[in-house]
mmCIF file of C-alpha atoms in Angstrom:
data_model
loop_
_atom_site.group_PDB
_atom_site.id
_atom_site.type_symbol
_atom_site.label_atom_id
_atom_site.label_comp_id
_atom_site.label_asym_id
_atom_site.label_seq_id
_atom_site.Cartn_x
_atom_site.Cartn_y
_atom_site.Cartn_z
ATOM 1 C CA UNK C 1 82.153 80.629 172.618
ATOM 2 C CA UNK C 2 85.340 79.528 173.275
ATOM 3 C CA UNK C 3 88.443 78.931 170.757
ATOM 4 C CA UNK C 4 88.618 75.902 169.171
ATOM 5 C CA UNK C 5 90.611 73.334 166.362
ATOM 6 C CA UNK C 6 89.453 71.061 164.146
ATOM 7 C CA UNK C 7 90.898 68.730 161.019
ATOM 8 C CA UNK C 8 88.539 67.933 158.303
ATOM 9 C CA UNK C 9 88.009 66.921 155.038
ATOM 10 C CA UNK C 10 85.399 67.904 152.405
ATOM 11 C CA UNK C 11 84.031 66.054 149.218
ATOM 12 C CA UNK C 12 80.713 66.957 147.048
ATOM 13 C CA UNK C 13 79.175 70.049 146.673
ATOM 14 C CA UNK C 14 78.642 71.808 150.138
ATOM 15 C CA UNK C 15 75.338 73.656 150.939
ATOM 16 C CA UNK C 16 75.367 77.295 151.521
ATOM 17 C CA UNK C 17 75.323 77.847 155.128
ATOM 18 C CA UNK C 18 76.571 80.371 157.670
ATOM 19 C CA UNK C 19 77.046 80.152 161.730
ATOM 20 C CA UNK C 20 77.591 82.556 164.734
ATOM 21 C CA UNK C 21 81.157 82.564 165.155
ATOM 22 C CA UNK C 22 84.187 83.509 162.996
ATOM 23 C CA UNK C 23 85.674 80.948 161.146
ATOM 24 C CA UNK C 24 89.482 80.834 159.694
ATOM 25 C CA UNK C 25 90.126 78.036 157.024
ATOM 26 C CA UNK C 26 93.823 76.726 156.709
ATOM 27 C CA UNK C 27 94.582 73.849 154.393
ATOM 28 C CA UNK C 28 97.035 71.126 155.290
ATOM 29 C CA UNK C 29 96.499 68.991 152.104
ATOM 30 C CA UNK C 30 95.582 69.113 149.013
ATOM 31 C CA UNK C 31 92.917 72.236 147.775
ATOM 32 C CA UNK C 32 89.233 73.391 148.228
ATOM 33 C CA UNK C 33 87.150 75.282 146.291
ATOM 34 C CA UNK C 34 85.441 77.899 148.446
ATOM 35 C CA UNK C 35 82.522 80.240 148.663
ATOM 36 C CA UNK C 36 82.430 82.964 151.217
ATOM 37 C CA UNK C 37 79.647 85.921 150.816
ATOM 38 C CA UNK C 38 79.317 85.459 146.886
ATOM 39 C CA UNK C 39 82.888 85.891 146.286
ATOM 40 C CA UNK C 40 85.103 82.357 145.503
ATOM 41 C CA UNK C 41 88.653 81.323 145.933
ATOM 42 C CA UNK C 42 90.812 78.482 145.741
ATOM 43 C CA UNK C 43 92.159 77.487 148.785
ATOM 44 C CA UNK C 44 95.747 75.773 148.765
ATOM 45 C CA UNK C 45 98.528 75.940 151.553
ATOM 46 C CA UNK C 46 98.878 80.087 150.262
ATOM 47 C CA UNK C 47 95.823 81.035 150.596
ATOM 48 C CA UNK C 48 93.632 81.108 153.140
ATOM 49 C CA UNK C 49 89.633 81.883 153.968
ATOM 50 C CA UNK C 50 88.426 84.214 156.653
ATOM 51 C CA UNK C 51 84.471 83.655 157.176
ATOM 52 C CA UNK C 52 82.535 86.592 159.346
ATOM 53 C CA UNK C 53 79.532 85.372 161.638
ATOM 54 C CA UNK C 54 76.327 85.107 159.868
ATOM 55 C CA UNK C 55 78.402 85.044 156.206
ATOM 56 C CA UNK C 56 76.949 82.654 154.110
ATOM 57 C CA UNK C 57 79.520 80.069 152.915
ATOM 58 C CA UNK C 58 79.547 76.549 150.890
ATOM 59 C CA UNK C 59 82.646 74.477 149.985
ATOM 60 C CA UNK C 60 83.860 71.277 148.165
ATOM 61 C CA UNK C 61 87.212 69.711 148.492
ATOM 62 C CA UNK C 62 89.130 69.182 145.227
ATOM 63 C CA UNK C 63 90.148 65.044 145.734
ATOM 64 C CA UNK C 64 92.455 64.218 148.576
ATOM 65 C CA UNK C 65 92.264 67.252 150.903
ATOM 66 C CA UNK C 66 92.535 68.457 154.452
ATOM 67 C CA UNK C 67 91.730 71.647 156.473
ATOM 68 C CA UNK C 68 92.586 73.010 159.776
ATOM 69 C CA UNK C 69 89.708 74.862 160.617
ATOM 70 C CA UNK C 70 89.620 77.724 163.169
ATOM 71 C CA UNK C 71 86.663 78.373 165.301
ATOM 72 C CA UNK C 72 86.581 81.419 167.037
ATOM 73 C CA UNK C 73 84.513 84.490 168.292
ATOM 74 C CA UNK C 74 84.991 87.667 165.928
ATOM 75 C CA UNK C 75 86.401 89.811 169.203
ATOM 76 C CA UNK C 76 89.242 87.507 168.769
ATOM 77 C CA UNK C 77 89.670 88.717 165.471
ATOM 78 C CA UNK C 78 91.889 91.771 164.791
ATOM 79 C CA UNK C 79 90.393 95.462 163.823
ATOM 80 C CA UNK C 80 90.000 95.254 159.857
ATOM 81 C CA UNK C 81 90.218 90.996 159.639
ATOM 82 C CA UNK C 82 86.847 90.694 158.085
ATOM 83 C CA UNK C 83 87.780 92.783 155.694
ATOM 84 C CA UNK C 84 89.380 90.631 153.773
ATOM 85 C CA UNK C 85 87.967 87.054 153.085
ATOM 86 C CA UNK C 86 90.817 85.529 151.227
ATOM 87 C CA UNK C 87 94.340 86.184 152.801
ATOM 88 C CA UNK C 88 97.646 85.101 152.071
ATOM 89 C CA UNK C 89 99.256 82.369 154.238
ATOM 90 C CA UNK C 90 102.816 83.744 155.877
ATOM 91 C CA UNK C 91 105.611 81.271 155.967
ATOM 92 C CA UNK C 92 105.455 81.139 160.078
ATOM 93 C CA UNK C 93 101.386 80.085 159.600
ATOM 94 C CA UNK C 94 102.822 76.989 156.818
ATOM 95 C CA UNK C 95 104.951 75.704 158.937
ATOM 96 C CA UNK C 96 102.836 75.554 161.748
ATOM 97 C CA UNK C 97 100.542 73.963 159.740
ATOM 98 C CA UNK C 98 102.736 71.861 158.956
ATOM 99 C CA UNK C 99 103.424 70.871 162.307
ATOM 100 C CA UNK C 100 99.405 70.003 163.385
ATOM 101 C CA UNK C 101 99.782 67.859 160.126
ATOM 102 C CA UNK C 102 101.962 65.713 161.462
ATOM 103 C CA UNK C 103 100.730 65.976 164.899
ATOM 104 C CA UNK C 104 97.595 64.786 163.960
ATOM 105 C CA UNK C 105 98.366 61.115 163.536
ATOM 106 C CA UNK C 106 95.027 60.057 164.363
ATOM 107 C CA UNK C 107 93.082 62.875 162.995
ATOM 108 C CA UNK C 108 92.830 64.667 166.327
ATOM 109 C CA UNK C 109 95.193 67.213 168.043
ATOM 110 C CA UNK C 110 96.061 66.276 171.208
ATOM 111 C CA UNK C 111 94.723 69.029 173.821
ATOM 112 C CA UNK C 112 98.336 69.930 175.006
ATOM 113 C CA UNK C 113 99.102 70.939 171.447
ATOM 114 C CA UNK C 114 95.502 72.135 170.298
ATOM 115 C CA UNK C 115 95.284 75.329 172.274
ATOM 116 C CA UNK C 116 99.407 76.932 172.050
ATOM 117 C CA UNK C 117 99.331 76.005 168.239
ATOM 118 C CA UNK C 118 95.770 77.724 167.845
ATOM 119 C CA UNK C 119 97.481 80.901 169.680
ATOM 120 C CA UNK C 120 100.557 80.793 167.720
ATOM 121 C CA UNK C 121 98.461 80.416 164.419
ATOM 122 C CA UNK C 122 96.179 83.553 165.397
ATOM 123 C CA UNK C 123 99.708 85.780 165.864
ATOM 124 C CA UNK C 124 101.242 84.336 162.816
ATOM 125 C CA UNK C 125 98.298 85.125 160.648
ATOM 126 C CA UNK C 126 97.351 88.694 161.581
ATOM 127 C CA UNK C 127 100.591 89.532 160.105
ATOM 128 C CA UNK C 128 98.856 89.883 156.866
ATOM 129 C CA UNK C 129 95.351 90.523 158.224
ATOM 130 C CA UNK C 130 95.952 94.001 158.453
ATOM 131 C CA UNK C 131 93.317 96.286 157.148
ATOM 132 C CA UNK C 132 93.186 96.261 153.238
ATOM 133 C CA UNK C 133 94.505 99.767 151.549
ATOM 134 C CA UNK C 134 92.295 98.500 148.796
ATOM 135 C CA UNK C 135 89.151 97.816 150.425
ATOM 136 C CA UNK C 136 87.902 101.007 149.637
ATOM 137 C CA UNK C 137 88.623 100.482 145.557
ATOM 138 C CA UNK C 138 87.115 96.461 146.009
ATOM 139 C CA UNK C 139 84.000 97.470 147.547
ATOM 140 C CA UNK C 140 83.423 100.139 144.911
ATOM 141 C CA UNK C 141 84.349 98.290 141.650
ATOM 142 C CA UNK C 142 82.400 95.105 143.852
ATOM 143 C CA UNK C 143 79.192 98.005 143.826
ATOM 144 C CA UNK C 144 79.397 99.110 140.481
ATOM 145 C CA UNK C 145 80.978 96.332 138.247
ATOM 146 C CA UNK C 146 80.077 97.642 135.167
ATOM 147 C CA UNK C 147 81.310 100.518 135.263
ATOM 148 C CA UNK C 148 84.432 101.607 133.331
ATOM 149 C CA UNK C 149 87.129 101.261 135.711
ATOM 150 C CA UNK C 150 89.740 103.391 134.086
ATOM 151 C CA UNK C 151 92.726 104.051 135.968
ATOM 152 C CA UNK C 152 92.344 107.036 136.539
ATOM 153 C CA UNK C 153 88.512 106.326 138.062
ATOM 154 C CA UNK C 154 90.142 103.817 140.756
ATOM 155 C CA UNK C 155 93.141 106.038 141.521
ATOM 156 C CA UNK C 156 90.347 108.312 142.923
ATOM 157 C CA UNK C 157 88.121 106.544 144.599
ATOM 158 C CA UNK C 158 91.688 104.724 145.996
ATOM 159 C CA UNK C 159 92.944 107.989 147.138
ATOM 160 C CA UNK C 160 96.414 107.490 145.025
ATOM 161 C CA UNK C 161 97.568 108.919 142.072
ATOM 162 C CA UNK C 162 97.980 106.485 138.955
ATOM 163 C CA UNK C 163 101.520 105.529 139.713
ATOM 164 C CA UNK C 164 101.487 105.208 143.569
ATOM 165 C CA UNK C 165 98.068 102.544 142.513
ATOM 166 C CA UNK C 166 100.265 100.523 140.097
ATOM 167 C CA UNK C 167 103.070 100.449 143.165
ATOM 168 C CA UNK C 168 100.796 99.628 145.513
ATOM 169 C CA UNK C 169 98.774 96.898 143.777
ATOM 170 C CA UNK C 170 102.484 95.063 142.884
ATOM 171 C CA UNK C 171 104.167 95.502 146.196
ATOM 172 C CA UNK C 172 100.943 94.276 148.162
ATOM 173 C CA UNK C 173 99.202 91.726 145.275
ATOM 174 C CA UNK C 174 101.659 91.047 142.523
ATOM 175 C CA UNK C 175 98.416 92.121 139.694
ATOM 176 C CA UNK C 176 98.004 95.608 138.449
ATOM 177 C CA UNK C 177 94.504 97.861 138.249
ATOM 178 C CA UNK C 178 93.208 96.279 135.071
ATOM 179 C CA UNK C 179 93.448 92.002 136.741
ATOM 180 C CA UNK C 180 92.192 93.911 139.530
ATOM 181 C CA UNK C 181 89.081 94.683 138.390
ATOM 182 C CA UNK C 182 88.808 91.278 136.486
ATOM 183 C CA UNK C 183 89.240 89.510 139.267
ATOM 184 C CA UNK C 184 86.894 91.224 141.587
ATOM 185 C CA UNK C 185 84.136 90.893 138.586
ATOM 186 C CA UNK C 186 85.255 87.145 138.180
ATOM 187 C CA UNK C 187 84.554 86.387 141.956
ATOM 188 C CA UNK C 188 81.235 88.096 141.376
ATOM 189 C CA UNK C 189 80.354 85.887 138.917
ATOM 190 C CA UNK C 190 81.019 82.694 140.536
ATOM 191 C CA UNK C 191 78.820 83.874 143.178
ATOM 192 C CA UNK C 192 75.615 84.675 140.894
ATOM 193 C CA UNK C 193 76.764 81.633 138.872
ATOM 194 C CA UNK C 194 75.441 79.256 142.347
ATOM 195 C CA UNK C 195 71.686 80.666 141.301
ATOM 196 C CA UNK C 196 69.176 79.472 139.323
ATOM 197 C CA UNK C 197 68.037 81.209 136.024
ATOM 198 C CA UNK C 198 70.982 83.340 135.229
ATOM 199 C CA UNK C 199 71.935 83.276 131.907
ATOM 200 C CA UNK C 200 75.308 84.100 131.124
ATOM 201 C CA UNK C 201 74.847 86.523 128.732
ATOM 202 C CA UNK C 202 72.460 88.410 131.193
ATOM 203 C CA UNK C 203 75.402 87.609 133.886
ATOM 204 C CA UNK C 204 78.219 89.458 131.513
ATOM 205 C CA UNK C 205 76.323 92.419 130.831
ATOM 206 C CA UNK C 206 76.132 93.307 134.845
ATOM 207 C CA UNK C 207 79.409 92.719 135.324
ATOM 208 C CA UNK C 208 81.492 94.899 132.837
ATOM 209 C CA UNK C 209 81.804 92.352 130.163
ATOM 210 C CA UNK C 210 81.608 92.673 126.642
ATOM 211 C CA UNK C 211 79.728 89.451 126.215
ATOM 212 C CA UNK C 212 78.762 86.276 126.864
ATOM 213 C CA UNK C 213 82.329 84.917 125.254
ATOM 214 C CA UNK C 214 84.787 87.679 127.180
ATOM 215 C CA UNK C 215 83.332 86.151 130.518
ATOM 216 C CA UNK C 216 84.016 82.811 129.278
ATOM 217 C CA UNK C 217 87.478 83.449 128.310
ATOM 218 C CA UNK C 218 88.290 85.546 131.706
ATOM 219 C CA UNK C 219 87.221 82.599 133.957
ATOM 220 C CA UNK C 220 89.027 80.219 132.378
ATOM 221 C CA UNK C 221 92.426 81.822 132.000
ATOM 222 C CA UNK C 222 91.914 83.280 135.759
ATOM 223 C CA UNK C 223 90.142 79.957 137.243
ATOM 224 C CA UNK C 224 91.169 77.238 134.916
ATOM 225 C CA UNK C 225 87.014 76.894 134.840
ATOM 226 C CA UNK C 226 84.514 78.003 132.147
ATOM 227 C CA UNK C 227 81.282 79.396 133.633
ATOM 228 C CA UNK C 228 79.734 75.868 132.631
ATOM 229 C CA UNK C 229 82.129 74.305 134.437
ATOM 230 C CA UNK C 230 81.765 76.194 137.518
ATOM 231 C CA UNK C 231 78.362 75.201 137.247
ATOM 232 C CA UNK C 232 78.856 71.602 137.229
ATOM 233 C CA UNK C 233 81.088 71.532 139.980
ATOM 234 C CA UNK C 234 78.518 73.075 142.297
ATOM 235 C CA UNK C 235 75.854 71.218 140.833
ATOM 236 C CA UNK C 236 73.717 74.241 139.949
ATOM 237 C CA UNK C 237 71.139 74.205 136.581
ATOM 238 C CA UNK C 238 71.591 76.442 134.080
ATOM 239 C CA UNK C 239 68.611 78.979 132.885
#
């Protein structure tokens, strides 16, 4: 396939869906709440979504939003891109964001900017699309949830000692190991939360919480949603 650009908005709950080509997600306005491979995110003008071929993904846009949405086949895509499906947005990839905003007067690019900005976006964004030191640690703690993910535990499996981890996880994520784990175990949950028949009780106890209640009061100080909540917003019954 080849390379292309596209503005759009979203509003209601989005069906989970997936496609043959990579997709990057960019937002101009506003925010969107995202699902990409169970794991969810909010996207705003920081953060963006990276979306493998065949991943299954659903969205809904938060009121008034926009998104500049990358198609594009995965060999265009870096070594080690699809490892990460959330990425920060570098201040190069805002402003040229910025810039299709406002060139987008009547909801279209014009060709003759379409393709160099596209290019330009690609370069700007691989600058923090390099492969994850901590993929590794979030595919094991994403394996094993409940386990207890001491320290010490994901200073092994992360090939660091403790203090070199702490470092790390400031320098390259601003968190430490502990709202590392959370988080990864939140963004598990919002992704079993989208089916039928889990109770959240059942939900807590596979993902490393104490109960029902300590997954309650993670997702809303992390999310600014209660598991209820997240519910509603997709539309998915409870048990």
């Amino acid at each position: 396939m080849t390379q292309a650009l596209h503005i759009r908005s979203y509003s209601g709950a989005g069906t989970l869906h997936d496609h043959d080509h990579a997709q990057l997600v960019l937002q101009m306005a506003g925010t969107l709440e995202i699902e990409v491979g169970g794991h969810g995110a909010r996207l705003s003008q920081a953060v963006s979504a990276v979306i493998a071929p065949g991943e299954r993904h659903a969205q809904q846009g938060c009121g008034l939003n926009r998104s500049l949405v990358l198609d594009l086949p995965a060999a265009a895509l870096p070594e080690g891109a699809l490892d990460r499906r959330f990425l920060p947005v570098p201040e190069a990839a805002r402003r040229l964001v910025e810039f299709a905003d406002l060139s987008a007067a009547t909801g279209t690019l014009p060709e003759r900017v379409a393709g160099p900005l596209l290019r330009l976006l690609l370069d700007s964004l691989w600058q923090s699309a390099r492969p994850c030191p901590f993929a590794r640690l979030e595919a094991a703690i994403r394996a094993e949830p409940a386990l207890d993910w001491t320290v010490d535990r994901m200073a092994r499996v992360a090939g660091m000692s403790r203090s070199a981890l702490y470092r790390a996880l400031a320098e390259a994520r601003g968190t430490t190991p502990a709202r590392l784990v959370t988080a990864t175990r939140i963004a598990l949950a919002q992704g079993a939360l989208r089916q039928r028949g889990r109770s959240l009780a059942e939900l807590a106890a596979e993902l490393g919480f104490s109960d029902q209640a300590a997954l309650t009061r993670a997702m809303r100080r992390e999310t600014g949603k209660t598991p209820g909540a997240w519910r509603a917003f997709w539309g998915t019954p409870g048990p």
